[in-house]
Amino acid sequence: MSTALTEKRPSTLRGARLPKWSPYAIAAGSLALGIGISLAAGLESDIQWGLIAAILFVVGTYAIAARVEGRRQAKDRVATSFVWVAFLIALIPLVSLVWSTVSRGVKVLDFYFLSHSMGLTADSEPGGGIYHAILGSLEQVGLATLIAAPIGVLTAIYLVEYGRGNLARAVTFFVDVMTGIPSIVAGLFILSIMLMFDMQPFGFAGSMALAILMMPVVVRSTEEMLKLVPNELREASLALGVPKWRTILKVVLPTSLGGITTGVMLAVARIAGETAPVLLLVWGNSLINANPFEGAQQSLPLYIYQQYANSAGSGAAYDRAWAASLTLIAFVMILNLVARGIARWKAPKTGR
């Protein structure tokens, strides 16, 4: 009798379920049917094929799920299908961009291209490289980060930990305004200062304009990360008699370091591709100039623009522009990987 009572009875509340592989089968069937309909209708665009297949996937998912699992579960599966379709639609331009850049950029991308400048090479001639542009970009972006990151982080700390009253509201307002400022406006602001003091173009002028564009991004991202730190951690530290400044330095900042680092790297990626301020303030230089405080410099975005603008009738300049674009993408990707590594290394350890 006890054996009979302990036997597991089959659940009568669990309804029929589609197998786990059903979404893949529906997707494959929708793709095949979409291609068939497109071919029958004489449609030649891959975008049209994809849209028809996406619609068939959503409709097919609802129809099959409603028949097997019921309308309530079918609505849940349709919502999931919309998420997947939106993800794939967003992924298509990214994959297309990366594929185009890689396929066209590898033509001239080699060690010689990375280790030489344009020097006396004309834009219409083959050869030359981007060493001077890489050096200029590293110096300009690095100096802008040294200016904007500390100011942005300290401003966010003030807004979250100390900011009260009219001053905090004014700072928040101006940060919001600066977030949407066009890059050309930042360049014109620095250019007006240079004209007042009769200064010639130089690399640090571009760094100052890039720092203006970078600061609001750092402030906003750091502010959101600091708000995510539980107040219990602050209260526990203050209850032990630790001063507030030390609580911020030893508790709040280490807890949010991963998010702050990611935000700074996003800001670096934001300014790494800016061309307008560099064009106004740095002017570009085909020769190597390692001094950002004197003389015109080159940068990767400006190099890409100049090579593409001068590529009419010259395949060499066109290839150099794509190779420099690939280098710039790789530069931003490496920065993000380094930031993630630092964030994981410095993140507070959980558990025992």
Short mmCIF file of C-alpha atoms in Angstrom, two decimals:
data_model
loop_
_atom_site.label_atom_id
_atom_site.label_comp_id
_atom_site.label_asym_id
_atom_site.label_seq_id
_atom_site.Cartn_x
_atom_site.Cartn_y
_atom_site.Cartn_z
CA MET A 1 0.00 0.00 0.00
CA SER A 2 2.80 2.37 0.89
CA THR A 3 4.48 1.47 -2.40
CA ALA A 4 1.36 2.38 -4.28
CA LEU A 5 1.08 5.72 -2.46
CA THR A 6 4.69 6.66 -3.20
CA GLU A 7 4.45 5.95 -6.89
CA LYS A 8 4.66 9.07 -9.00
CA ARG A 9 1.48 9.68 -10.88
CA PRO A 10 1.61 11.31 -14.28
CA SER A 11 0.68 14.99 -14.11
CA THR A 12 -2.69 15.77 -15.61
CA LEU A 13 -2.12 19.54 -15.47
CA ARG A 14 0.73 19.59 -17.98
CA GLY A 15 -0.47 20.15 -21.54
CA ALA A 16 1.12 19.17 -24.81
CA ARG A 17 4.41 20.87 -25.59
CA LEU A 18 6.30 21.43 -28.80
CA PRO A 19 9.75 19.80 -28.91
CA LYS A 20 12.80 21.96 -28.29
CA TRP A 21 13.87 21.74 -31.91
CA SER A 22 10.55 23.06 -33.22
CA PRO A 23 11.67 26.76 -33.52
CA TYR A 24 14.61 25.70 -35.70
CA ALA A 25 12.35 23.53 -37.86
CA ILE A 26 9.81 26.34 -38.24
CA ALA A 27 12.60 28.79 -39.10
CA ALA A 28 14.04 26.44 -41.74
CA GLY A 29 10.61 25.84 -43.23
CA SER A 30 9.82 29.56 -43.25
CA LEU A 31 13.12 30.33 -44.96
CA ALA A 32 12.57 27.70 -47.62
CA LEU A 33 8.98 28.80 -48.19
CA GLY A 34 10.01 32.47 -48.31
CA ILE A 35 12.66 31.75 -50.95
CA GLY A 36 10.13 29.74 -52.95
CA ILE A 37 7.54 32.51 -52.83
CA SER A 38 10.16 35.12 -53.78
CA LEU A 39 11.39 33.08 -56.73
CA ALA A 40 7.83 32.45 -57.91
CA ALA A 41 7.02 36.17 -57.64
CA GLY A 42 10.24 37.19 -59.39
CA LEU A 43 11.72 39.02 -56.40
CA GLU A 44 15.50 39.37 -56.61
CA SER A 45 16.31 41.28 -53.42
CA ASP A 46 17.66 39.32 -50.45
CA ILE A 47 15.95 41.83 -48.15
CA GLN A 48 12.55 40.93 -49.58
CA TRP A 49 13.29 37.23 -49.16
CA GLY A 50 14.28 37.78 -45.55
CA LEU A 51 11.20 39.84 -44.70
CA ILE A 52 8.86 37.26 -46.21
CA ALA A 53 10.63 34.48 -44.29
CA ALA A 54 10.40 36.50 -41.04
CA ILE A 55 6.66 37.04 -41.46
CA LEU A 56 6.12 33.37 -42.25
CA PHE A 57 8.17 32.41 -39.18
CA VAL A 58 6.03 34.51 -36.81
CA VAL A 59 2.74 33.39 -38.39
CA GLY A 60 3.83 29.75 -38.53
CA THR A 61 4.98 29.81 -34.91
CA TYR A 62 1.59 31.09 -33.75
CA ALA A 63 -0.39 28.67 -35.89
CA ILE A 64 1.53 25.57 -34.83
CA ALA A 65 1.81 26.57 -31.16
CA ALA A 66 -1.89 27.45 -30.95
CA ARG A 67 -2.87 24.07 -32.36
CA VAL A 68 -0.56 22.04 -30.10
CA GLU A 69 -0.12 24.11 -26.92
CA GLY A 70 -3.08 26.49 -26.92
CA ARG A 71 -3.52 30.17 -27.70
CA ARG A 72 -2.00 31.43 -24.44
CA GLN A 73 1.32 29.64 -24.96
CA ALA A 74 1.20 30.55 -28.64
CA LYS A 75 1.15 34.27 -27.76
CA ASP A 76 4.24 33.76 -25.59
CA ARG A 77 6.05 32.03 -28.43
CA VAL A 78 5.06 34.80 -30.85
CA ALA A 79 6.57 37.41 -28.50
CA THR A 80 9.77 35.36 -28.37
CA SER A 81 9.73 35.09 -32.16
CA PHE A 82 9.47 38.87 -32.50
CA VAL A 83 12.52 39.27 -30.26
CA TRP A 84 14.56 36.84 -32.38
CA VAL A 85 13.44 38.48 -35.63
CA ALA A 86 14.34 41.95 -34.30
CA PHE A 87 17.74 40.64 -33.16
CA LEU A 88 18.49 39.18 -36.58
CA ILE A 89 17.36 42.35 -38.35
CA ALA A 90 19.69 44.40 -36.13
CA LEU A 91 22.51 41.92 -36.70
CA ILE A 92 22.34 42.02 -40.50
CA PRO A 93 23.74 45.59 -40.94
CA LEU A 94 26.49 44.89 -38.40
CA VAL A 95 27.58 41.67 -40.11
CA SER A 96 27.39 43.36 -43.51
CA LEU A 97 29.53 46.26 -42.30
CA VAL A 98 32.16 44.00 -40.76
CA TRP A 99 32.25 41.73 -43.82
CA SER A 100 32.61 44.65 -46.25
CA THR A 101 35.35 46.27 -44.17
CA VAL A 102 37.32 43.06 -43.71
CA SER A 103 37.01 41.90 -47.31
CA ARG A 104 38.11 45.25 -48.72
CA GLY A 105 40.56 46.25 -45.99
CA VAL A 106 42.81 43.18 -46.13
CA LYS A 107 44.00 44.02 -49.64
CA VAL A 108 46.80 46.33 -48.47
CA LEU A 109 46.79 45.70 -44.71
CA ASP A 110 50.21 44.31 -43.81
CA PHE A 111 53.19 45.13 -41.62
CA TYR A 112 54.55 47.66 -44.11
CA PHE A 113 51.22 49.49 -44.18
CA LEU A 114 51.13 49.68 -40.37
CA SER A 115 54.76 50.70 -39.92
CA HIS A 116 55.16 53.42 -42.56
CA SER A 117 53.66 56.86 -43.14
CA MET A 118 52.54 58.42 -46.39
CA GLY A 119 55.75 60.45 -46.43
CA LEU A 120 56.31 61.66 -49.97
CA THR A 121 53.82 59.19 -51.45
CA ALA A 122 51.04 60.91 -53.38
CA ASP A 123 47.45 59.87 -52.74
CA SER A 124 47.15 58.58 -56.29
CA GLU A 125 50.23 56.35 -55.98
CA PRO A 126 50.37 52.88 -54.41
CA GLY A 127 52.32 52.33 -51.22
CA GLY A 128 52.41 54.40 -48.09
CA GLY A 129 50.96 53.52 -44.71
CA ILE A 130 49.13 54.71 -41.62
CA TYR A 131 51.80 54.75 -38.93
CA HIS A 132 51.56 58.53 -38.59
CA ALA A 133 47.75 58.31 -38.35
CA ILE A 134 47.86 55.57 -35.68
CA LEU A 135 50.37 57.57 -33.64
CA GLY A 136 48.25 60.73 -33.91
CA SER A 137 45.03 58.95 -32.96
CA LEU A 138 46.62 57.28 -29.95
CA GLU A 139 48.02 60.56 -28.67
CA GLN A 140 44.89 62.61 -29.31
CA VAL A 141 42.45 60.06 -27.89
CA GLY A 142 44.77 59.29 -24.98
CA LEU A 143 45.10 62.95 -23.99
CA ALA A 144 41.34 63.44 -24.34
CA THR A 145 40.76 60.45 -22.04
CA LEU A 146 43.22 61.79 -19.46
CA ILE A 147 41.23 65.04 -19.42
CA ALA A 148 37.66 63.77 -19.64
CA ALA A 149 37.71 60.56 -17.58
CA PRO A 150 38.76 62.09 -14.20
CA ILE A 151 36.49 65.11 -14.64
CA GLY A 152 33.56 62.93 -15.70
CA VAL A 153 33.98 60.45 -12.85
CA LEU A 154 34.37 63.20 -10.23
CA THR A 155 31.31 65.02 -11.60
CA ALA A 156 29.26 61.82 -11.38
CA ILE A 157 30.45 61.25 -7.79
CA TYR A 158 29.34 64.76 -6.89
CA LEU A 159 25.91 64.31 -8.48
CA VAL A 160 25.25 60.94 -6.80
CA GLU A 161 26.91 61.33 -3.42
CA TYR A 162 26.84 65.05 -2.67
CA GLY A 163 24.67 66.81 -5.24
CA ARG A 164 21.72 68.67 -3.76
CA GLY A 165 19.99 71.91 -4.67
CA ASN A 166 20.29 74.26 -7.62
CA LEU A 167 23.94 73.55 -8.44
CA ALA A 168 23.32 69.83 -8.90
CA ARG A 169 20.29 70.52 -11.08
CA ALA A 170 22.29 72.97 -13.18
CA VAL A 171 25.13 70.48 -13.65
CA THR A 172 22.67 67.75 -14.64
CA PHE A 173 21.02 70.09 -17.15
CA PHE A 174 24.29 71.07 -18.80
CA VAL A 175 25.44 67.45 -18.95
CA ASP A 176 22.20 66.58 -20.76
CA VAL A 177 22.76 69.45 -23.18
CA MET A 178 26.38 68.44 -23.83
CA THR A 179 25.35 64.84 -24.52
CA GLY A 180 23.70 65.90 -27.77
CA ILE A 181 26.18 68.56 -28.84
CA PRO A 182 27.40 68.11 -32.45
CA SER A 183 31.08 67.40 -32.82
CA ILE A 184 31.55 70.34 -35.17
CA VAL A 185 30.35 72.71 -32.42
CA ALA A 186 33.00 71.41 -30.02
CA GLY A 187 35.59 71.91 -32.74
CA LEU A 188 34.42 75.46 -33.43
CA PHE A 189 34.58 76.30 -29.72
CA ILE A 190 38.24 75.26 -29.48
CA LEU A 191 38.95 76.93 -32.84
CA SER A 192 37.61 80.24 -31.53
CA ILE A 193 40.01 80.03 -28.58
CA MET A 194 42.88 79.25 -30.94
CA LEU A 195 42.05 82.26 -33.12
CA MET A 196 41.94 84.52 -30.05
CA PHE A 197 45.52 83.57 -29.17
CA ASP A 198 46.70 83.27 -32.80
CA MET A 199 47.58 79.59 -32.44
CA GLN A 200 48.38 77.20 -35.28
CA PRO A 201 46.79 73.73 -35.65
CA PHE A 202 48.22 71.08 -33.33
CA GLY A 203 47.19 67.70 -31.97
CA PHE A 204 46.29 68.74 -28.43
CA ALA A 205 43.66 71.13 -29.79
CA GLY A 206 41.85 68.13 -31.22
CA SER A 207 42.20 66.35 -27.88
CA MET A 208 40.44 69.22 -26.10
CA ALA A 209 37.52 69.09 -28.53
CA LEU A 210 37.31 65.30 -28.16
CA ALA A 211 37.37 65.67 -24.37
CA ILE A 212 34.31 67.94 -24.58
CA LEU A 213 32.47 65.22 -26.50
CA MET A 214 33.65 62.49 -24.15
CA MET A 215 32.85 64.10 -20.78
CA PRO A 216 29.02 63.85 -20.81
CA VAL A 217 29.15 60.18 -21.82
CA VAL A 218 31.49 59.42 -18.91
CA VAL A 219 29.34 61.40 -16.48
CA ARG A 220 26.10 59.70 -17.50
CA SER A 221 27.48 56.15 -17.52
CA THR A 222 29.36 56.60 -14.22
CA GLU A 223 26.32 58.17 -12.59
CA GLU A 224 24.14 55.19 -13.48
CA MET A 225 26.75 52.74 -12.20
CA LEU A 226 27.11 54.57 -8.88
CA LYS A 227 23.34 54.52 -8.42
CA LEU A 228 23.37 50.72 -8.73
CA VAL A 229 25.62 50.35 -5.66
CA PRO A 230 23.34 49.25 -2.77
CA ASN A 231 22.91 51.86 -0.05
CA GLU A 232 23.43 49.11 2.52
CA LEU A 233 27.12 49.03 1.62
CA ARG A 234 27.45 52.77 2.22
CA GLU A 235 25.50 52.56 5.49
CA ALA A 236 27.58 49.64 6.76
CA SER A 237 30.80 51.51 6.07
CA LEU A 238 29.56 54.73 7.67
CA ALA A 239 28.29 52.78 10.69
CA LEU A 240 31.83 51.58 11.32
CA GLY A 241 33.00 55.18 11.54
CA VAL A 242 34.61 55.34 8.09
CA PRO A 243 34.54 58.89 6.62
CA LYS A 244 32.32 59.42 3.60
CA TRP A 245 35.19 60.20 1.25
CA ARG A 246 36.91 56.97 2.23
CA THR A 247 33.65 55.04 1.84
CA ILE A 248 33.38 56.34 -1.70
CA LEU A 249 37.02 55.53 -2.43
CA LYS A 250 37.15 52.06 -0.86
CA VAL A 251 33.58 50.77 -1.19
CA VAL A 252 31.52 52.61 -3.82
CA LEU A 253 34.11 52.99 -6.58
CA PRO A 254 35.51 49.41 -6.40
CA THR A 255 31.97 48.00 -6.48
CA SER A 256 31.08 49.95 -9.61
CA LEU A 257 34.52 49.84 -11.26
CA GLY A 258 33.47 47.39 -13.95
CA GLY A 259 30.60 49.57 -15.15
CA ILE A 260 32.67 52.75 -14.92
CA THR A 261 35.45 51.22 -17.02
CA THR A 262 32.95 50.05 -19.62
CA GLY A 263 31.43 53.53 -19.75
CA VAL A 264 34.83 55.14 -20.27
CA MET A 265 35.59 52.72 -23.09
CA LEU A 266 32.25 53.51 -24.71
CA ALA A 267 33.18 57.18 -24.55
CA VAL A 268 36.58 56.40 -26.11
CA ALA A 269 34.86 54.51 -28.90
CA ARG A 270 32.55 57.51 -29.35
CA ILE A 271 35.42 59.93 -29.98
CA ALA A 272 37.81 57.57 -31.77
CA GLY A 273 35.93 57.97 -35.05
CA GLU A 274 35.32 61.73 -34.94
CA THR A 275 36.57 63.58 -38.02
CA ALA A 276 35.14 67.11 -37.94
CA PRO A 277 37.04 68.43 -34.87
CA VAL A 278 40.30 66.92 -36.11
CA LEU A 279 39.78 68.42 -39.56
CA LEU A 280 39.26 71.87 -38.05
CA LEU A 281 41.95 71.81 -35.37
CA VAL A 282 44.65 69.33 -36.43
CA TRP A 283 44.51 69.60 -40.22
CA GLY A 284 46.32 66.34 -40.96
CA ASN A 285 49.90 65.64 -41.88
CA SER A 286 51.39 63.09 -44.26
CA LEU A 287 54.61 63.00 -42.23
CA ILE A 288 55.20 61.59 -38.73
CA ASN A 289 54.69 64.13 -35.95
CA ALA A 290 55.03 62.60 -32.49
CA ASN A 291 54.58 65.92 -30.66
CA PRO A 292 50.86 66.65 -30.11
CA PHE A 293 51.64 70.12 -28.74
CA GLU A 294 53.26 71.50 -31.87
CA GLY A 295 52.43 71.24 -35.55
CA ALA A 296 49.70 69.52 -37.52
CA GLN A 297 49.07 65.83 -36.90
CA GLN A 298 47.21 63.03 -38.60
CA SER A 299 44.52 60.72 -37.19
CA LEU A 300 42.85 57.59 -38.48
CA PRO A 301 39.37 59.09 -39.12
CA LEU A 302 40.88 62.08 -40.91
CA TYR A 303 43.19 59.79 -42.90
CA ILE A 304 40.20 57.70 -44.00
CA TYR A 305 38.29 60.82 -45.06
CA GLN A 306 41.21 62.28 -47.01
CA GLN A 307 42.04 59.01 -48.77
CA TYR A 308 38.42 58.43 -49.76
CA ALA A 309 38.02 62.06 -50.90
CA ASN A 310 41.11 61.71 -53.08
CA SER A 311 40.29 58.21 -54.35
CA ALA A 312 38.69 59.35 -57.62
CA GLY A 313 40.46 57.40 -60.31
CA SER A 314 42.88 55.90 -57.78
CA GLY A 315 42.30 52.38 -56.50
CA ALA A 316 45.34 52.68 -54.20
CA ALA A 317 43.78 55.50 -52.13
CA TYR A 318 40.46 53.64 -52.01
CA ASP A 319 42.17 50.48 -50.70
CA ARG A 320 44.12 52.48 -48.11
CA ALA A 321 40.88 54.03 -46.86
CA TRP A 322 39.31 50.61 -46.30
CA ALA A 323 42.45 49.24 -44.66
CA ALA A 324 42.55 52.22 -42.29
CA SER A 325 38.85 51.65 -41.50
CA LEU A 326 39.59 48.04 -40.60
CA THR A 327 42.46 49.19 -38.37
CA LEU A 328 40.18 51.67 -36.60
CA ILE A 329 37.56 48.98 -35.94
CA ALA A 330 40.26 46.65 -34.60
CA PHE A 331 41.57 49.48 -32.39
CA VAL A 332 38.14 50.04 -30.80
CA MET A 333 37.60 46.29 -30.40
CA ILE A 334 40.94 45.86 -28.62
CA LEU A 335 40.08 48.73 -26.28
CA ASN A 336 36.78 47.08 -25.38
CA LEU A 337 38.45 43.73 -24.75
CA VAL A 338 41.04 45.37 -22.51
CA ALA A 339 38.30 47.22 -20.64
CA ARG A 340 36.35 44.02 -20.05
CA GLY A 341 39.48 42.31 -18.78
CA ILE A 342 40.25 45.15 -16.38
CA ALA A 343 36.64 45.27 -15.21
CA ARG A 344 36.61 41.53 -14.52
CA TRP A 345 39.97 41.69 -12.77
CA LYS A 346 39.01 44.63 -10.55
CA ALA A 347 35.42 43.60 -9.90
CA PRO A 348 34.63 42.81 -6.23
CA LYS A 349 34.78 39.11 -5.47
CA THR A 350 31.52 37.47 -4.42
CA GLY A 351 31.07 34.34 -2.40
CA ARG A 352 33.70 32.62 -0.27
#
